[in-house]
Tab-separated table of C-alpha atoms and ligand atoms in Angstrom:
chain	number	residue	atom	x	y	z
A	9	MET	CA	-60.933	-16.422	27.765
A	10	GLU	CA	-64.730	-16.301	27.840
A	11	GLU	CA	-65.079	-18.660	24.853
A	12	ASN	CA	-62.893	-21.306	26.431
A	13	LYS	CA	-65.266	-21.763	29.267
A	14	ASN	CA	-67.653	-23.631	26.943
A	15	LYS	CA	-68.328	-27.062	28.181
A	16	PRO	CA	-66.664	-29.677	25.989
A	17	THR	CA	-70.073	-31.058	25.036
A	18	GLN	CA	-71.151	-27.693	23.525
A	19	VAL	CA	-68.124	-27.452	21.247
A	20	GLU	CA	-67.969	-29.117	17.897
A	21	ASP	CA	-65.427	-31.830	17.620
A	22	THR	CA	-63.302	-32.943	14.674
A	23	GLY	CA	-64.817	-36.410	14.779
A	24	HIS	CA	-61.509	-37.838	16.070
A	25	GLU	CA	-61.642	-39.854	19.236
A	26	TRP	CA	-59.001	-41.956	20.986
A	27	ASP	CA	-59.808	-44.033	24.052
A	28	GLY	CA	-62.848	-41.881	24.793
A	29	ILE	CA	-60.943	-38.587	24.419
A	30	ARG	CA	-62.530	-36.381	21.760
A	31	GLU	CA	-60.507	-33.857	19.733
A	32	LEU	CA	-62.390	-30.577	20.099
A	33	ASP	CA	-62.553	-27.916	17.378
A	34	ASN	CA	-62.250	-24.735	19.483
A	35	PRO	CA	-61.706	-21.523	17.482
A	36	PRO	CA	-58.304	-19.857	18.233
A	37	PRO	CA	-58.519	-16.969	20.736
A	38	ARG	CA	-59.480	-13.609	19.244
A	39	TRP	CA	-56.354	-11.766	20.414
A	40	TRP	CA	-54.245	-14.385	18.693
A	41	LEU	CA	-56.132	-14.084	15.433
A	42	ASN	CA	-55.886	-10.272	15.561
A	43	ALA	CA	-52.138	-10.469	16.067
A	44	LEU	CA	-51.880	-12.798	13.102
A	45	TYR	CA	-53.861	-10.419	10.830
A	46	LEU	CA	-51.837	-7.444	12.088
A	47	SER	CA	-48.520	-9.094	11.337
A	48	GLY	CA	-49.782	-9.870	7.843
A	49	LEU	CA	-50.662	-6.209	7.426
A	50	ILE	CA	-47.224	-5.106	8.626
A	51	VAL	CA	-45.603	-7.345	6.021
A	52	VAL	CA	-47.619	-5.656	3.283
A	53	VAL	CA	-46.863	-2.129	4.545
A	54	TYR	CA	-43.147	-2.944	4.894
A	55	PHE	CA	-43.152	-4.519	1.448
A	56	VAL	CA	-44.548	-1.348	-0.096
A	57	LEU	CA	-42.320	1.111	1.773
A	58	TYR	CA	-38.934	-0.633	1.865
A	59	PRO	CA	-36.756	-2.529	-0.590
A	60	SER	CA	-37.952	-6.141	-0.355
A	61	LEU	CA	-38.141	-8.510	-3.283
A	62	PRO	CA	-34.685	-9.530	-4.502
A	63	LEU	CA	-34.361	-9.253	-8.272
A	64	VAL	CA	-31.476	-10.517	-10.409
A	65	ASP	CA	-28.928	-7.884	-9.401
A	66	ASP	CA	-31.025	-5.392	-7.462
A	67	SER	CA	-34.259	-5.452	-5.495
A	68	THR	CA	-37.641	-3.674	-5.510
A	69	LYS	CA	-37.052	-0.098	-4.351
A	70	GLY	CA	-39.855	0.651	-1.888
A	71	LEU	CA	-41.772	3.948	-1.757
A	72	LEU	CA	-39.530	5.527	0.901
A	73	GLY	CA	-36.427	5.186	-1.258
A	74	TRP	CA	-34.481	4.027	1.794
A	75	THR	CA	-31.344	1.932	1.344
A	76	GLN	CA	-28.594	0.945	3.743
A	77	ILE	CA	-26.068	2.575	1.431
A	78	SER	CA	-27.885	5.909	1.343
A	79	GLU	CA	-28.208	5.827	5.127
A	80	TYR	CA	-24.476	5.143	5.394
A	81	LYS	CA	-23.710	7.949	2.941
A	82	GLU	CA	-25.798	10.417	4.912
A	83	ASP	CA	-24.012	9.475	8.144
A	84	LEU	CA	-20.670	9.777	6.419
A	85	ALA	CA	-21.563	13.219	5.067
A	86	LYS	CA	-22.444	14.299	8.623
A	87	VAL	CA	-19.092	13.090	9.958
A	88	GLU	CA	-17.254	14.753	7.102
A	89	ALA	CA	-19.088	18.026	7.653
A	90	LYS	CA	-17.920	17.933	11.263
A	91	ARG	CA	-14.347	17.191	10.279
A	92	ALA	CA	-14.065	19.594	7.354
A	93	PRO	CA	-13.277	22.715	9.422
A	94	PHE	CA	-10.529	20.814	11.278
A	95	ASP	CA	-9.063	19.446	8.061
A	96	ASP	CA	-9.130	22.893	6.457
A	97	LYS	CA	-7.372	24.383	9.450
A	98	LEU	CA	-4.830	21.570	9.591
A	99	ALA	CA	-3.991	22.094	5.922
A	100	THR	CA	-2.853	25.657	6.623
A	101	MET	CA	-0.798	24.873	9.728
A	102	SER	CA	2.907	24.041	9.904
A	103	PHE	CA	4.134	21.035	11.872
A	104	ASN	CA	5.419	23.331	14.616
A	105	GLU	CA	2.053	25.019	14.958
A	106	ILE	CA	0.244	21.697	15.136
A	107	LEU	CA	2.651	20.254	17.711
A	108	LYS	CA	1.997	23.280	19.950
A	109	ASP	CA	-1.781	23.252	19.571
A	110	GLN	CA	-3.213	20.532	21.834
A	111	GLU	CA	-6.627	20.496	20.175
A	112	MET	CA	-5.267	20.146	16.643
A	113	LEU	CA	-2.671	17.665	17.832
A	114	ASN	CA	-5.410	15.492	19.322
A	115	TYR	CA	-7.403	15.790	16.137
A	116	ALA	CA	-4.437	14.845	13.940
A	117	ILE	CA	-3.630	11.825	16.088
A	118	GLY	CA	-7.236	10.738	16.566
A	119	SER	CA	-8.105	10.892	12.894
A	120	SER	CA	-4.890	9.090	11.914
A	121	LYS	CA	-5.786	5.857	13.622
A	122	VAL	CA	-8.055	4.657	10.839
A	123	LEU	CA	-5.716	6.009	8.151
A	124	TYR	CA	-2.814	4.180	9.726
A	125	GLY	CA	-4.828	0.999	10.176
A	126	ASP	CA	-5.968	1.057	6.544
A	127	ASN	CA	-2.663	1.928	4.923
A	128	CYS	CA	0.290	1.207	7.163
A	129	ALA	CA	-0.480	-1.400	9.814
A	130	ALA	CA	-0.286	-4.313	7.352
A	131	CYS	CA	3.470	-3.748	7.205
A	132	HIS	CA	4.391	-1.689	10.264
A	133	GLY	CA	2.046	-3.396	12.710
A	134	VAL	CA	-0.523	-1.904	15.050
A	135	GLY	CA	0.982	1.075	16.872
A	136	GLY	CA	4.192	0.948	14.813
A	137	ALA	CA	5.455	-2.417	16.073
A	138	PRO	CA	5.656	-4.900	13.184
A	139	ALA	CA	5.761	-8.661	13.660
A	140	LYS	CA	9.263	-9.832	14.551
A	141	GLY	CA	11.245	-11.014	11.571
A	142	ALA	CA	8.746	-9.561	9.069
A	143	GLY	CA	11.449	-7.237	7.737
A	144	TYR	CA	9.685	-3.937	8.389
A	145	PRO	CA	11.243	-1.210	10.496
A	146	VAL	CA	9.858	-0.570	13.969
A	147	LEU	CA	8.451	2.957	14.142
A	148	THR	CA	8.228	3.180	17.918
A	149	ASP	CA	11.919	3.261	18.791
A	150	ASP	CA	14.337	6.145	18.660
A	151	ASP	CA	16.241	4.578	15.808
A	152	TRP	CA	15.444	5.994	12.397
A	153	LEU	CA	16.931	4.837	9.136
A	154	TYR	CA	15.941	8.034	7.355
A	155	GLY	CA	15.614	10.459	10.262
A	156	GLY	CA	12.929	11.016	12.867
A	157	THR	CA	12.095	14.726	12.564
A	158	VAL	CA	8.599	15.497	11.311
A	159	GLU	CA	10.141	16.714	8.043
A	160	ASP	CA	12.079	13.444	7.571
A	161	ILE	CA	9.031	11.336	8.344
A	162	GLN	CA	6.897	13.357	5.949
A	163	VAL	CA	9.394	12.711	3.152
A	164	SER	CA	9.531	8.998	4.051
A	165	ILE	CA	5.752	8.740	3.672
A	166	ALA	CA	5.309	10.971	0.614
A	167	LYS	CA	8.259	9.690	-1.388
A	168	GLY	CA	8.506	6.105	-0.178
A	169	ARG	CA	11.824	4.517	0.772
A	170	GLN	CA	13.949	1.773	-0.605
A	171	GLY	CA	17.384	1.249	0.908
A	172	TYR	CA	20.051	-0.273	-1.286
A	173	MET	CA	22.935	-2.425	-0.217
A	174	PRO	CA	24.783	-4.449	-2.839
A	175	ALA	CA	25.229	-8.192	-2.434
A	176	HIS	CA	28.813	-8.979	-1.379
A	177	GLU	CA	28.831	-12.706	-2.037
A	178	LYS	CA	31.044	-12.317	-5.103
A	179	LEU	CA	33.122	-9.498	-3.645
A	180	LEU	CA	34.325	-11.035	-0.397
A	181	LYS	CA	36.133	-14.196	0.674
A	182	THR	CA	34.406	-16.412	3.200
A	183	GLU	CA	36.838	-15.408	5.992
A	184	GLU	CA	36.191	-11.770	5.214
A	185	VAL	CA	32.458	-12.299	5.479
A	186	ASP	CA	32.979	-14.092	8.810
A	187	GLN	CA	35.068	-11.196	10.069
A	188	LEU	CA	32.523	-8.602	8.993
A	189	VAL	CA	29.666	-10.547	10.565
A	190	LYS	CA	31.662	-10.601	13.799
A	191	PHE	CA	32.439	-6.910	13.400
A	192	ALA	CA	28.752	-6.022	13.049
A	193	ILE	CA	27.747	-8.123	16.066
A	194	ASP	CA	30.654	-6.832	18.169
A	195	SER	CA	29.785	-3.226	17.243
A	196	SER	CA	26.215	-3.716	18.311
A	197	ASN	CA	27.504	-4.953	21.668
A	198	GLY	CA	29.757	-1.902	22.034
A	199	VAL	CA	32.959	-3.863	21.341
A	200	MET	CA	35.500	-2.256	19.005
A	201	ASN	CA	36.824	-4.968	16.684
A	202	LYS	CA	39.920	-3.407	15.067
A	203	ALA	CA	40.551	-6.024	12.385
A	204	GLY	CA	36.879	-5.878	11.432
A	205	MET	CA	36.958	-2.085	11.277
A	206	ALA	CA	39.957	-2.223	8.932
A	207	LEU	CA	38.041	-4.576	6.648
A	208	PHE	CA	34.903	-2.406	6.943
A	209	ASN	CA	36.992	0.485	5.584
A	210	ALA	CA	38.905	-1.538	2.992
A	211	LYS	CA	35.816	-3.191	1.516
A	212	GLY	CA	33.858	0.010	1.078
A	213	CYS	CA	31.216	-0.578	3.762
A	214	VAL	CA	32.335	2.759	5.155
A	215	ALA	CA	31.036	4.595	2.077
A	216	CYS	CA	27.439	3.842	3.044
A	217	HIS	CA	27.541	3.104	6.747
A	218	GLY	CA	29.822	6.033	7.599
A	219	ALA	CA	33.236	6.279	9.289
A	220	ASP	CA	31.682	5.589	12.695
A	221	ALA	CA	29.438	2.790	11.263
A	222	LYS	CA	26.416	4.646	12.628
A	223	GLY	CA	24.705	4.813	9.239
A	224	ILE	CA	23.914	7.751	6.954
A	225	LYS	CA	20.351	9.014	7.012
A	226	ALA	CA	20.286	10.216	3.433
A	227	MET	CA	20.813	6.576	2.367
A	228	GLY	CA	18.888	4.861	5.106
A	229	SER	CA	21.941	2.724	5.827
A	230	ALA	CA	21.438	1.078	9.174
A	231	ASN	CA	23.369	2.037	12.281
A	232	LEU	CA	25.624	-0.948	12.956
A	233	THR	CA	26.672	0.203	16.425
A	234	ASP	CA	23.388	0.093	18.329
A	235	LYS	CA	21.450	-2.796	19.776
A	236	ILE	CA	18.549	-2.210	17.397
A	237	TRP	CA	18.780	-4.378	14.318
A	238	ARG	CA	17.033	-3.338	11.151
A	239	PHE	CA	16.640	-6.998	10.242
A	240	SER	CA	18.023	-9.335	12.871
A	241	GLY	CA	21.134	-9.711	15.001
A	242	ASP	CA	21.295	-13.493	14.580
A	243	GLU	CA	24.604	-14.487	13.075
A	244	ASP	CA	23.128	-16.159	9.980
A	245	GLN	CA	20.781	-13.233	9.388
A	246	VAL	CA	23.651	-10.732	9.526
A	247	ARG	CA	25.567	-12.985	7.139
A	248	LEU	CA	22.541	-13.084	4.833
A	249	THR	CA	22.448	-9.275	4.667
A	250	ILE	CA	26.155	-9.038	3.871
A	251	LEU	CA	26.128	-11.834	1.282
A	252	HIS	CA	22.937	-10.888	-0.527
A	253	GLY	CA	22.457	-7.202	0.223
A	254	VAL	CA	19.185	-5.301	0.334
A	255	ASN	CA	17.043	-4.590	-2.735
A	256	ASP	CA	19.852	-5.765	-5.010
A	257	ALA	CA	17.965	-6.953	-8.076
A	258	THR	CA	20.954	-8.990	-9.296
A	259	ASP	CA	20.744	-11.324	-6.288
A	260	LYS	CA	17.780	-13.674	-5.908
A	261	LEU	CA	18.258	-14.009	-2.161
A	262	THR	CA	18.495	-10.286	-1.520
A	263	ARG	CA	16.354	-8.777	1.201
A	264	VAL	CA	13.392	-6.890	-0.191
A	265	ALA	CA	12.606	-3.719	1.735
A	266	VAL	CA	10.313	-1.325	-0.073
A	267	MET	CA	8.260	1.417	1.492
A	268	PRO	CA	5.628	2.431	-1.080
A	269	GLN	CA	5.267	6.000	-2.285
A	270	TRP	CA	2.096	7.647	-0.958
A	271	SER	CA	2.188	10.892	-2.929
A	272	GLU	CA	4.354	11.520	-5.921
A	273	LYS	CA	2.936	15.051	-6.025
A	274	LEU	CA	3.854	15.943	-2.449
A	275	SER	CA	7.211	14.293	-2.856
A	276	ILE	CA	8.056	16.540	-5.838
A	277	MET	CA	6.774	19.593	-3.954
A	278	LEU	CA	8.872	18.843	-0.857
A	279	GLN	CA	11.931	18.316	-3.021
A	280	ALA	CA	11.370	21.592	-4.900
A	281	ARG	CA	10.895	23.493	-1.629
A	282	ALA	CA	14.072	21.972	-0.202
A	283	TYR	CA	16.039	23.015	-3.306
A	284	ALA	CA	14.617	26.533	-3.166
A	285	ILE	CA	15.595	26.901	0.482
A	286	ALA	CA	19.067	25.491	-0.209
A	287	ASP	CA	19.468	28.086	-2.988
A	288	GLY	CA	18.373	30.891	-0.662
A	289	GLU	CA	15.101	31.438	-2.537
A	290	ASP	CA	11.627	31.831	-1.077
A	291	PRO	CA	9.737	28.539	-1.478
A	292	ASN	CA	6.502	30.577	-1.748
A	293	ASP	CA	7.762	31.948	-5.061
A	294	ILE	CA	7.950	28.533	-6.711
A	295	ASP	CA	5.950	28.397	-9.920
A	296	TRP	CA	4.254	25.043	-9.503
A	297	SER	CA	3.215	24.833	-13.138
A	298	ASP	CA	6.929	24.326	-13.902
A	299	GLU	CA	7.204	21.469	-11.443
A	300	LEU	CA	3.878	19.641	-11.716
A	301	ASP	CA	1.908	18.616	-14.781
A	302	GLY	CA	-1.130	17.196	-13.023
A	303	SER	CA	-0.325	13.557	-13.780
A	304	GLU	CA	1.397	12.949	-10.427
A	305	SER	CA	-0.149	10.184	-8.367
A	306	GLU	CA	-1.552	10.770	-4.876
A	307	ARG	CA	-2.559	7.707	-2.907
A	308	LEU	CA	-3.029	9.876	0.176
A	309	SER	CA	-3.805	13.589	0.299
A	310	GLU	CA	-1.294	16.105	1.603
A	311	THR	CA	-3.383	16.598	4.751
A	312	ASP	CA	-3.642	12.867	5.399
A	313	ILE	CA	0.126	12.569	5.113
A	314	LYS	CA	0.475	15.495	7.507
A	315	LYS	CA	-1.722	13.716	10.042
A	316	LEU	CA	0.131	10.430	9.646
A	317	THR	CA	3.460	12.215	10.040
A	318	ILE	CA	2.334	13.647	13.378
A	319	TYR	CA	0.920	10.260	14.379
A	320	VAL	CA	4.112	8.328	13.570
A	321	HIS	CA	6.236	11.076	15.136
A	322	GLN	CA	4.447	10.713	18.472
A	323	PHE	CA	4.802	6.912	18.549
A	324	GLY	CA	7.594	7.623	20.970
A	325	GLY	CA	10.584	7.785	18.704
A	326	GLY	CA	9.909	11.304	17.413
A	327	GLU	CA	13.074	13.383	17.451
B	410	HEC	C1	4.286	-2.686	1.886
B	410	HEC	C2	4.754	-2.446	3.197
B	410	HEC	C3	4.698	-1.045	3.755
B	410	HEC	C4	3.598	-0.227	3.885
B	410	HEC	C5	2.172	-0.492	3.459
B	410	HEC	C6	4.070	0.954	4.556
B	410	HEC	N1	5.413	0.870	4.792
B	410	HEC	FE1	6.537	2.242	5.742
B	410	HEC	N2	8.192	1.157	5.339
B	410	HEC	C7	8.219	-0.091	4.766
B	410	HEC	C8	9.588	-0.545	4.627
B	410	HEC	C9	10.050	-1.878	4.059
B	410	HEC	C10	10.402	0.491	5.127
B	410	HEC	C11	11.917	0.509	5.200
B	410	HEC	C12	12.494	0.829	3.866
B	410	HEC	C13	13.958	0.552	3.839
B	410	HEC	O1	14.404	-0.350	4.554
B	410	HEC	O2	14.656	1.211	3.082
B	410	HEC	C14	9.492	1.534	5.581
B	410	HEC	C15	9.906	2.724	6.158
B	410	HEC	C16	9.060	3.663	6.729
B	410	HEC	C17	9.484	4.840	7.430
B	410	HEC	C18	10.923	5.252	7.684
B	410	HEC	C19	11.400	4.616	8.954
B	410	HEC	C20	12.790	5.019	9.361
B	410	HEC	O3	13.347	4.318	10.220
B	410	HEC	O4	13.309	6.022	8.876
B	410	HEC	C21	8.346	5.496	7.872
B	410	HEC	C22	8.271	6.782	8.668
B	410	HEC	C23	7.218	4.730	7.403
B	410	HEC	N3	7.680	3.623	6.709
B	410	HEC	C24	5.892	5.070	7.614
B	410	HEC	C25	4.831	4.447	6.968
B	410	HEC	C26	3.467	4.943	6.985
B	410	HEC	C27	2.989	6.162	7.757
B	410	HEC	C28	2.743	4.097	6.202
B	410	HEC	C29	1.272	4.199	5.846
B	410	HEC	C30	0.875	5.354	5.087
B	410	HEC	C31	3.643	3.063	5.716
B	410	HEC	N4	4.893	3.318	6.190
B	410	HEC	C32	3.253	2.015	4.899
B	410	HEC	C33	7.128	-0.826	4.360
B	410	HEC	C34	5.824	-0.332	4.323
B	411	HEC	C1	25.674	1.084	-1.216
B	411	HEC	C2	25.576	1.291	0.205
B	411	HEC	C3	25.976	0.139	1.124
B	411	HEC	C4	27.150	-0.562	1.176
B	411	HEC	C5	28.346	-0.444	0.262
B	411	HEC	C6	27.043	-1.445	2.310
B	411	HEC	N1	25.835	-1.295	2.915
B	411	HEC	FE1	25.172	-2.391	4.508
B	411	HEC	N2	23.375	-1.456	4.339
B	411	HEC	C7	23.053	-0.439	3.486
B	411	HEC	C8	21.713	-0.041	3.683
B	411	HEC	C9	20.982	1.071	2.927
B	411	HEC	C10	21.191	-0.878	4.705
B	411	HEC	C11	19.797	-0.839	5.298
B	411	HEC	C12	18.870	-1.356	4.266
B	411	HEC	C13	17.402	-1.116	4.586
B	411	HEC	O1	17.023	-1.104	5.734
B	411	HEC	O2	16.684	-0.928	3.627
B	411	HEC	C14	22.267	-1.762	5.102
B	411	HEC	C15	22.173	-2.746	6.066
B	411	HEC	C16	23.212	-3.479	6.558
B	411	HEC	C17	23.138	-4.428	7.619
B	411	HEC	C18	21.868	-4.785	8.406
B	411	HEC	C19	21.904	-4.080	9.731
B	411	HEC	C20	20.738	-4.381	10.622
B	411	HEC	O3	20.569	-3.599	11.578
B	411	HEC	O4	20.027	-5.367	10.401
B	411	HEC	C21	24.388	-4.934	7.831
B	411	HEC	C22	24.818	-5.952	8.864
B	411	HEC	C23	25.241	-4.296	6.860
B	411	HEC	N3	24.503	-3.416	6.099
B	411	HEC	C24	26.608	-4.514	6.767
B	411	HEC	C25	27.370	-4.052	5.723
B	411	HEC	C26	28.749	-4.430	5.515
B	411	HEC	C27	29.560	-5.322	6.440
B	411	HEC	C28	29.154	-3.822	4.364
B	411	HEC	C29	30.485	-3.942	3.668
B	411	HEC	C30	30.831	-5.243	3.214
B	411	HEC	C31	28.019	-3.051	3.868
B	411	HEC	N4	26.984	-3.215	4.718
B	411	HEC	C32	28.065	-2.314	2.702
B	411	HEC	C33	23.903	0.127	2.544
B	411	HEC	C34	25.153	-0.324	2.227
């Protein structure tokens, strides 16, 4: 501040003057100049140490070799190192063991959230509740097309699912369709419609939906007797299902309902184990080189599918 105390007459002026007011030519304060030089210096140091000048499809590297990507990769490696022991342990545990082990259960559920968000939520909605009318099954209720045990859910994820119901437009008369629509709606309201039931049997619906119309899990055929609709309980929507079927490629208006396959490899392994057990053999004796040739696709690892199975199972509907 010392310099500024100069009397105006002692300071040089710029030669400009308006109405007797002279424009003085005071030097800027020292502290201000120093700060300016320092910031210039910082720019140079930063320029030398860090990536700065953009080039055509890269940039100058900087002496420190720092990049955002390498920083991200280091962080990721740290997270993965922390998770690895849990993942290794999870891989060796059965579903029953995991369900009984609170720590591993928490880990499986916690680490599934991102997996689920990345791979499943687009169709099944956040937390297993898809948008209404989107045509995807709700995972939070107690109603499972293909079964709600951990084993069933694991197969659903590994193998993928695709229910099939033929279009009946050409097979039924209009009155018959009307009667079956009424039958399905009555059944869902707990009303036994005898004429409809007779038609249900006569027209072969029984073969897929079962004698009690409760659906058959091996086929994923919906339960027609509960209040939960796979698609919709509106009369025209029920009619649409009966007329055009589900995943019937011969009908343009058919409902499309495809759950993608997440691991062909795991799906084959689960199938082979199930056959071995059904034949009274030890699944540990399976010679995998007979079953797998290494070309099987895996969009998610076996452990990731295990985690997701536990996660979906605990949505509330787990049997
Ligand atoms: C492209 C959409 C889509 C994606 C992505 C998807 N699903 Fe599905 N999922 C479906 C459809 C459609 C069905 C029902 C298939 C049917 O009707 O036959 C289904 C069925 C299921 C079922 C069986 C439900 C039951 O009632 O038995 C489970 C479990 C499931 N999905 C879990 C998952 C998980 C976990 C993921 C993520 C890894 C996932 N899905 C990703 C569309 C999808
Ligand atoms: C070849 C097996 C098959 C036959 C035959 C069949 N269905 Fe289906 N049906 C299914 C399957 C599988 C689904 C569930 C599709 C899905 O979710 O992917 C279904 C779904 C439905 C639905 C939808 C239920 C809901 O909750 O939204 C109705 C209604 C229905 N069927 C009625 C009938 C009637 C009536 C007949 C006889 C005219 C019939 N089905 C014959 C397999 C069959």
